[in-house]
mmCIF file of C-alpha atoms in Angstrom:
data_model
loop_
_atom_site.group_PDB
_atom_site.id
_atom_site.type_symbol
_atom_site.label_atom_id
_atom_site.label_comp_id
_atom_site.label_asym_id
_atom_site.label_seq_id
_atom_site.Cartn_x
_atom_site.Cartn_y
_atom_site.Cartn_z
ATOM 1 C CA ASP V 1 191.241 -209.676 -59.536
ATOM 2 C CA ILE V 2 193.349 -209.780 -61.703
ATOM 3 C CA GLN V 3 197.181 -211.634 -60.374
ATOM 4 C CA MET V 4 200.339 -209.602 -61.926
ATOM 5 C CA THR V 5 203.269 -212.476 -61.625
ATOM 6 C CA GLN V 6 206.672 -210.733 -62.469
ATOM 7 C CA SER V 7 209.643 -212.356 -62.767
ATOM 8 C CA PRO V 8 212.243 -212.730 -61.671
ATOM 9 C CA SER V 9 212.003 -211.116 -58.475
ATOM 10 C CA SER V 10 215.779 -210.321 -58.306
ATOM 11 C CA LEU V 11 218.436 -209.591 -60.626
ATOM 12 C CA SER V 12 222.222 -208.926 -60.398
ATOM 13 C CA ALA V 13 223.563 -206.874 -63.414
ATOM 14 C CA SER V 14 226.178 -204.372 -63.732
ATOM 15 C CA VAL V 15 226.257 -200.916 -65.650
ATOM 16 C CA GLY V 16 226.170 -200.862 -69.681
ATOM 17 C CA ASP V 17 224.329 -204.497 -69.308
ATOM 18 C CA ARG V 18 220.362 -205.294 -71.184
ATOM 19 C CA VAL V 19 218.068 -206.234 -68.484
ATOM 20 C CA THR V 20 214.739 -207.456 -69.127
ATOM 21 C CA ILE V 21 211.996 -208.061 -66.590
ATOM 22 C CA THR V 22 208.632 -209.786 -67.229
ATOM 23 C CA CYS V 23 205.238 -209.339 -66.086
ATOM 24 C CA ARG V 24 202.062 -212.254 -66.679
ATOM 25 C CA ALA V 25 198.636 -211.173 -66.150
ATOM 26 C CA SER V 26 196.362 -213.621 -64.897
ATOM 27 C CA ARG V 27 193.884 -212.847 -67.706
ATOM 28 C CA SER V 28 194.348 -210.718 -70.810
ATOM 29 C CA ILE V 29 194.429 -206.994 -69.883
ATOM 30 C CA SER V 30 195.191 -205.766 -74.085
ATOM 31 C CA ASN V 31 197.287 -203.567 -73.131
ATOM 32 C CA TYR V 32 196.558 -201.879 -70.077
ATOM 33 C CA LEU V 33 199.631 -202.333 -68.204
ATOM 34 C CA ASN V 34 202.118 -199.868 -66.685
ATOM 35 C CA TRP V 35 205.684 -200.130 -65.999
ATOM 36 C CA TYR V 36 207.227 -197.963 -62.358
ATOM 37 C CA LEU V 37 210.917 -197.550 -60.980
ATOM 38 C CA GLN V 38 211.216 -196.971 -57.516
ATOM 39 C CA ARG V 39 214.296 -195.933 -55.713
ATOM 40 C CA PRO V 40 214.939 -196.633 -51.861
ATOM 41 C CA GLY V 41 212.821 -194.007 -49.744
ATOM 42 C CA GLU V 42 211.063 -192.654 -52.975
ATOM 43 C CA ALA V 43 207.575 -192.844 -54.546
ATOM 44 C CA PRO V 44 207.473 -194.874 -57.343
ATOM 45 C CA LYS V 45 207.890 -193.228 -60.828
ATOM 46 C CA LEU V 46 205.956 -194.144 -64.460
ATOM 47 C CA LEU V 47 208.499 -195.076 -67.009
ATOM 48 C CA ILE V 48 205.883 -197.066 -69.306
ATOM 49 C CA PHE V 49 202.173 -196.723 -70.015
ATOM 50 C CA ALA V 50 199.745 -198.584 -72.075
ATOM 51 C CA ALA V 51 202.209 -201.504 -72.315
ATOM 52 C CA SER V 52 204.841 -199.537 -74.996
ATOM 53 C CA ALA V 53 204.400 -195.789 -74.366
ATOM 54 C CA LEU V 54 207.045 -194.201 -73.118
ATOM 55 C CA GLN V 55 206.164 -191.616 -70.214
ATOM 56 C CA SER V 56 207.101 -187.766 -70.695
ATOM 57 C CA GLY V 57 210.808 -187.523 -69.858
ATOM 58 C CA VAL V 58 211.754 -190.776 -69.113
ATOM 59 C CA PRO V 59 214.777 -192.029 -71.123
ATOM 60 C CA SER V 60 214.956 -193.700 -74.293
ATOM 61 C CA ARG V 61 216.769 -196.784 -72.816
ATOM 62 C CA PHE V 62 213.570 -197.984 -71.009
ATOM 63 C CA SER V 63 210.903 -199.853 -73.299
ATOM 64 C CA GLY V 64 208.291 -202.042 -72.919
ATOM 65 C CA SER V 65 206.005 -204.689 -75.270
ATOM 66 C CA GLY V 66 203.643 -207.044 -74.735
ATOM 67 C CA SER V 67 199.785 -207.273 -74.510
ATOM 68 C CA GLY V 68 197.322 -209.986 -73.865
ATOM 69 C CA THR V 69 198.561 -211.706 -70.894
ATOM 70 C CA GLU V 70 202.732 -211.158 -71.330
ATOM 71 C CA PHE V 71 204.625 -208.307 -71.133
ATOM 72 C CA SER V 72 208.061 -206.894 -70.768
ATOM 73 C CA LEU V 73 210.360 -203.934 -69.866
ATOM 74 C CA THR V 74 213.666 -203.580 -71.300
ATOM 75 C CA ILE V 75 216.482 -201.231 -70.240
ATOM 76 C CA SER V 76 218.857 -201.140 -73.146
ATOM 77 C CA SER V 77 222.001 -200.158 -71.036
ATOM 78 C CA LEU V 78 221.636 -199.978 -67.370
ATOM 79 C CA GLN V 79 222.767 -196.663 -66.058
ATOM 80 C CA PRO V 80 223.914 -196.587 -62.244
ATOM 81 C CA GLU V 81 220.547 -194.673 -61.066
ATOM 82 C CA ASP V 82 218.763 -197.926 -62.841
ATOM 83 C CA PHE V 83 219.683 -199.799 -59.810
ATOM 84 C CA ALA V 84 215.889 -199.653 -58.340
ATOM 85 C CA THR V 85 213.014 -201.708 -57.902
ATOM 86 C CA TYR V 86 210.559 -202.288 -60.789
ATOM 87 C CA TYR V 87 206.811 -202.884 -60.624
ATOM 88 C CA CYS V 88 203.930 -203.537 -63.196
ATOM 89 C CA GLN V 89 200.707 -202.286 -62.839
ATOM 90 C CA GLN V 90 197.367 -203.328 -64.636
ATOM 91 C CA SER V 91 194.664 -200.939 -65.367
ATOM 92 C CA TYR V 92 192.257 -203.059 -66.988
ATOM 93 C CA GLY V 93 188.490 -202.980 -65.705
ATOM 94 C CA THR V 94 187.862 -200.860 -62.521
ATOM 95 C CA THR V 95 190.054 -202.383 -60.172
ATOM 96 C CA VAL V 96 194.136 -202.098 -60.149
ATOM 97 C CA THR V 97 196.808 -204.559 -59.336
ATOM 98 C CA PHE V 98 200.405 -204.317 -58.770
ATOM 99 C CA GLY V 99 203.065 -206.652 -59.572
ATOM 100 C CA GLN V 100 205.419 -208.096 -56.617
ATOM 101 C CA GLY V 101 208.088 -206.021 -58.056
ATOM 102 C CA THR V 102 211.646 -207.026 -59.100
ATOM 103 C CA LYS V 103 215.124 -205.639 -57.537
ATOM 104 C CA VAL V 104 217.748 -204.652 -60.055
ATOM 105 C CA GLU V 105 220.681 -204.810 -57.711
ATOM 106 C CA VAL V 106 224.334 -204.964 -58.684
ATOM 107 C CA GLN G 1 203.031 -179.767 -62.903
ATOM 108 C CA VAL G 2 201.126 -181.175 -60.633
ATOM 109 C CA GLN G 3 202.025 -181.528 -56.939
ATOM 110 C CA LEU G 4 200.696 -183.829 -54.253
ATOM 111 C CA GLN G 5 201.091 -183.554 -49.882
ATOM 112 C CA GLU G 6 199.745 -186.492 -47.820
ATOM 113 C CA SER G 7 199.148 -184.937 -44.468
ATOM 114 C CA GLY G 8 197.595 -186.475 -41.018
ATOM 115 C CA PRO G 9 198.725 -188.411 -38.102
ATOM 116 C CA ARG G 10 201.721 -190.588 -38.554
ATOM 117 C CA LEU G 11 200.821 -193.201 -35.061
ATOM 118 C CA VAL G 12 197.559 -194.525 -35.121
ATOM 119 C CA LYS G 13 196.343 -196.678 -32.425
ATOM 120 C CA PRO G 14 194.624 -200.306 -33.097
ATOM 121 C CA SER G 15 191.133 -200.475 -33.658
ATOM 122 C CA GLU G 16 191.052 -196.990 -34.523
ATOM 123 C CA THR G 17 190.446 -194.988 -38.121
ATOM 124 C CA LEU G 18 193.239 -193.920 -39.858
ATOM 125 C CA SER G 19 192.492 -190.648 -41.406
ATOM 126 C CA LEU G 20 195.205 -188.995 -44.274
ATOM 127 C CA THR G 21 194.707 -186.226 -46.627
ATOM 128 C CA CYS G 22 196.141 -185.342 -49.856
ATOM 129 C CA ALA G 23 197.028 -181.525 -51.099
ATOM 130 C CA ILE G 24 196.411 -181.004 -54.959
ATOM 131 C CA SER G 25 198.521 -177.793 -56.146
ATOM 132 C CA GLY G 26 199.556 -176.726 -59.453
ATOM 133 C CA GLY G 27 196.234 -178.161 -60.674
ATOM 134 C CA SER G 28 192.675 -178.873 -60.467
ATOM 135 C CA ILE G 29 191.177 -181.820 -58.733
ATOM 136 C CA SER G 30 188.440 -181.963 -62.322
ATOM 137 C CA PRO G 31 188.422 -183.593 -64.203
ATOM 138 C CA PHE G 32 190.877 -186.599 -62.710
ATOM 139 C CA TYR G 33 190.765 -189.682 -60.869
ATOM 140 C CA TRP G 34 192.746 -189.641 -57.612
ATOM 141 C CA SER G 35 194.015 -192.576 -55.501
ATOM 142 C CA TRP G 36 195.522 -194.002 -52.363
ATOM 143 C CA VAL G 37 198.565 -196.669 -52.609
ATOM 144 C CA ARG G 38 200.084 -198.134 -49.867
ATOM 145 C CA GLN G 39 203.636 -199.871 -48.908
ATOM 146 C CA PRO G 40 204.358 -201.725 -45.931
ATOM 147 C CA PRO G 41 207.808 -201.442 -44.877
ATOM 148 C CA GLY G 42 210.265 -203.598 -47.049
ATOM 149 C CA LYS G 43 207.242 -204.775 -49.310
ATOM 150 C CA GLY G 44 205.599 -204.164 -52.415
ATOM 151 C CA LEU G 45 202.603 -201.468 -53.855
ATOM 152 C CA GLU G 46 199.126 -202.215 -52.720
ATOM 153 C CA TRP G 47 196.400 -199.933 -54.594
ATOM 154 C CA ILE G 48 193.657 -198.906 -51.834
ATOM 155 C CA GLY G 49 191.287 -197.152 -53.881
ATOM 156 C CA TYR G 50 190.215 -194.067 -56.257
ATOM 157 C CA ILE G 51 188.039 -191.704 -56.416
ATOM 158 C CA ARG G 52 186.942 -189.387 -59.796
ATOM 159 C CA TYR G 53 186.315 -185.567 -58.881
ATOM 160 C CA SER G 54 182.474 -186.060 -58.790
ATOM 161 C CA GLY G 55 182.813 -188.773 -55.911
ATOM 162 C CA THR G 56 182.398 -191.691 -57.687
ATOM 163 C CA THR G 57 184.515 -194.366 -56.049
ATOM 164 C CA THR G 58 186.426 -197.818 -56.699
ATOM 165 C CA TYR G 59 188.213 -199.705 -53.794
ATOM 166 C CA ASN G 60 190.213 -202.873 -53.460
ATOM 167 C CA PRO G 61 188.020 -205.433 -52.495
ATOM 168 C CA SER G 62 190.409 -206.523 -49.606
ATOM 169 C CA LEU G 63 189.561 -203.205 -47.583
ATOM 170 C CA GLU G 64 186.135 -202.136 -48.836
ATOM 171 C CA SER G 65 184.497 -203.033 -45.595
ATOM 172 C CA ARG G 66 186.927 -200.470 -43.550
ATOM 173 C CA LEU G 67 187.723 -197.801 -46.472
ATOM 174 C CA THR G 68 186.282 -194.324 -47.145
ATOM 175 C CA ILE G 69 187.585 -192.174 -50.109
ATOM 176 C CA SER G 70 186.159 -188.335 -50.294
ATOM 177 C CA VAL G 71 186.639 -185.628 -52.298
ATOM 178 C CA ASP G 72 186.674 -181.946 -51.225
ATOM 179 C CA THR G 73 186.771 -180.290 -54.321
ATOM 180 C CA SER G 74 186.455 -176.703 -52.772
ATOM 181 C CA LYS G 75 189.802 -177.371 -50.893
ATOM 182 C CA ASN G 76 191.468 -179.067 -53.944
ATOM 183 C CA HIS G 77 191.974 -182.301 -51.309
ATOM 184 C CA PHE G 78 190.901 -185.931 -51.272
ATOM 185 C CA SER G 79 191.351 -187.701 -47.905
ATOM 186 C CA LEU G 80 191.441 -191.498 -47.095
ATOM 187 C CA ARG G 81 189.701 -192.980 -43.821
ATOM 188 C CA LEU G 82 190.314 -196.685 -42.655
ATOM 189 C CA SER G 83 189.049 -198.110 -39.603
ATOM 190 C CA SER G 84 189.764 -200.505 -37.360
ATOM 191 C CA VAL G 85 193.212 -200.518 -38.310
ATOM 192 C CA THR G 86 195.677 -203.359 -36.816
ATOM 193 C CA ALA G 87 199.720 -203.582 -37.461
ATOM 194 C CA ALA G 88 199.027 -204.941 -40.677
ATOM 195 C CA ASP G 89 198.098 -201.661 -42.023
ATOM 196 C CA THR G 90 201.438 -199.897 -41.092
ATOM 197 C CA ALA G 91 202.762 -198.570 -44.177
ATOM 198 C CA VAL G 92 203.918 -195.867 -46.034
ATOM 199 C CA TYR G 93 200.533 -194.225 -47.733
ATOM 200 C CA TYR G 94 200.776 -192.398 -50.937
ATOM 201 C CA CYS G 95 198.335 -190.287 -52.763
ATOM 202 C CA ALA G 96 198.273 -190.064 -56.687
ATOM 203 C CA LYS G 97 196.920 -188.975 -59.853
ATOM 204 C CA TYR G 98 194.937 -192.091 -61.673
ATOM 205 C CA SER G 99 194.469 -193.039 -65.086
ATOM 206 C CA ASN G 100 194.367 -196.060 -67.202
ATOM 207 C CA SER G 101 197.372 -194.606 -67.980
ATOM 208 C CA GLY G 102 198.603 -195.395 -64.933
ATOM 209 C CA PHE G 103 199.684 -193.331 -61.875
ATOM 210 C CA ASP G 104 201.487 -190.045 -63.371
ATOM 211 C CA ASN G 105 201.917 -187.971 -60.238
ATOM 212 C CA TRP G 106 202.715 -189.286 -56.686
ATOM 213 C CA GLY G 107 202.927 -187.530 -53.789
ATOM 214 C CA GLN G 108 206.132 -188.424 -51.081
ATOM 215 C CA GLY G 109 204.514 -190.378 -49.067
ATOM 216 C CA THR G 110 203.777 -190.770 -45.461
ATOM 217 C CA LEU G 111 204.752 -193.361 -43.306
ATOM 218 C CA VAL G 112 201.815 -194.508 -40.823
ATOM 219 C CA THR G 113 202.537 -196.678 -37.840
ATOM 220 C CA VAL G 114 199.644 -198.555 -36.185
ATOM 221 C CA SER G 115 200.852 -199.078 -32.429
ATOM 222 C CA SER G 116 199.813 -198.513 -29.071
#
C-alpha cells in the first residue's frame, strides 16, 4: 500500500496568512494526488485534483503543486471559512489512501 | 449536480453486520465509480472500497475479508455490508462518487455506532 504523510499535523494561523501544507507519498504516484477541506460536522470537499487542478467553484486562493512523492497545498490568504482540516489523497493504482490530516486553527 | 444520501441502522451490535445504502439522485449510476469512506469520531478519513457501475469492486485490504459492496442500477443505489463488527467500526460512514480525479460528490454522512 502507498502511505501518505502530511505535515504539519496542525498549525496556527491568522486571517490573511499564507499557509502551506505538505504531503509525501511512500513511493511515486505521478500527479494522482487530490486535496480536500473538511469543516467540523461536514463531509469533505474536493479542492484540488491531479495535484494542481482547481475543482470547479473553489476559490483561486487555493493552489496545489508537486509530482512524484512530494506535494503541497497553499492558501494564499487565509479566510475565516478556511479554518478546517485538510487531507491529501492518492489515487494511483487501484487502492486509495488518505493522509492523516492537517488542522488549520487560529 | 449529483446528490447522495446514506441510509441504514445507526446502531449495530458487536459481531453483527453493518448495512448501509447510498441513494443517488440527480444523475445516473453509470458510467461512474462509487465509494464508501469512513471516519471514526475525532479521527481521519479511511477509504473502505469502491464499485464500478458494472459491479466490479476494489476493497481496502484491511477490510476485505468482512466487506461486500454491491450496486443496483435499477434503483440507482449502491450498498455496503461489513460483517463481524466491533467498536472499532464505529464511525461516520460517507458514500461518494469517485474517479482518479478524486471524490467529487459526497453524501452528508451517517454515524453508525457499534454497541450492545
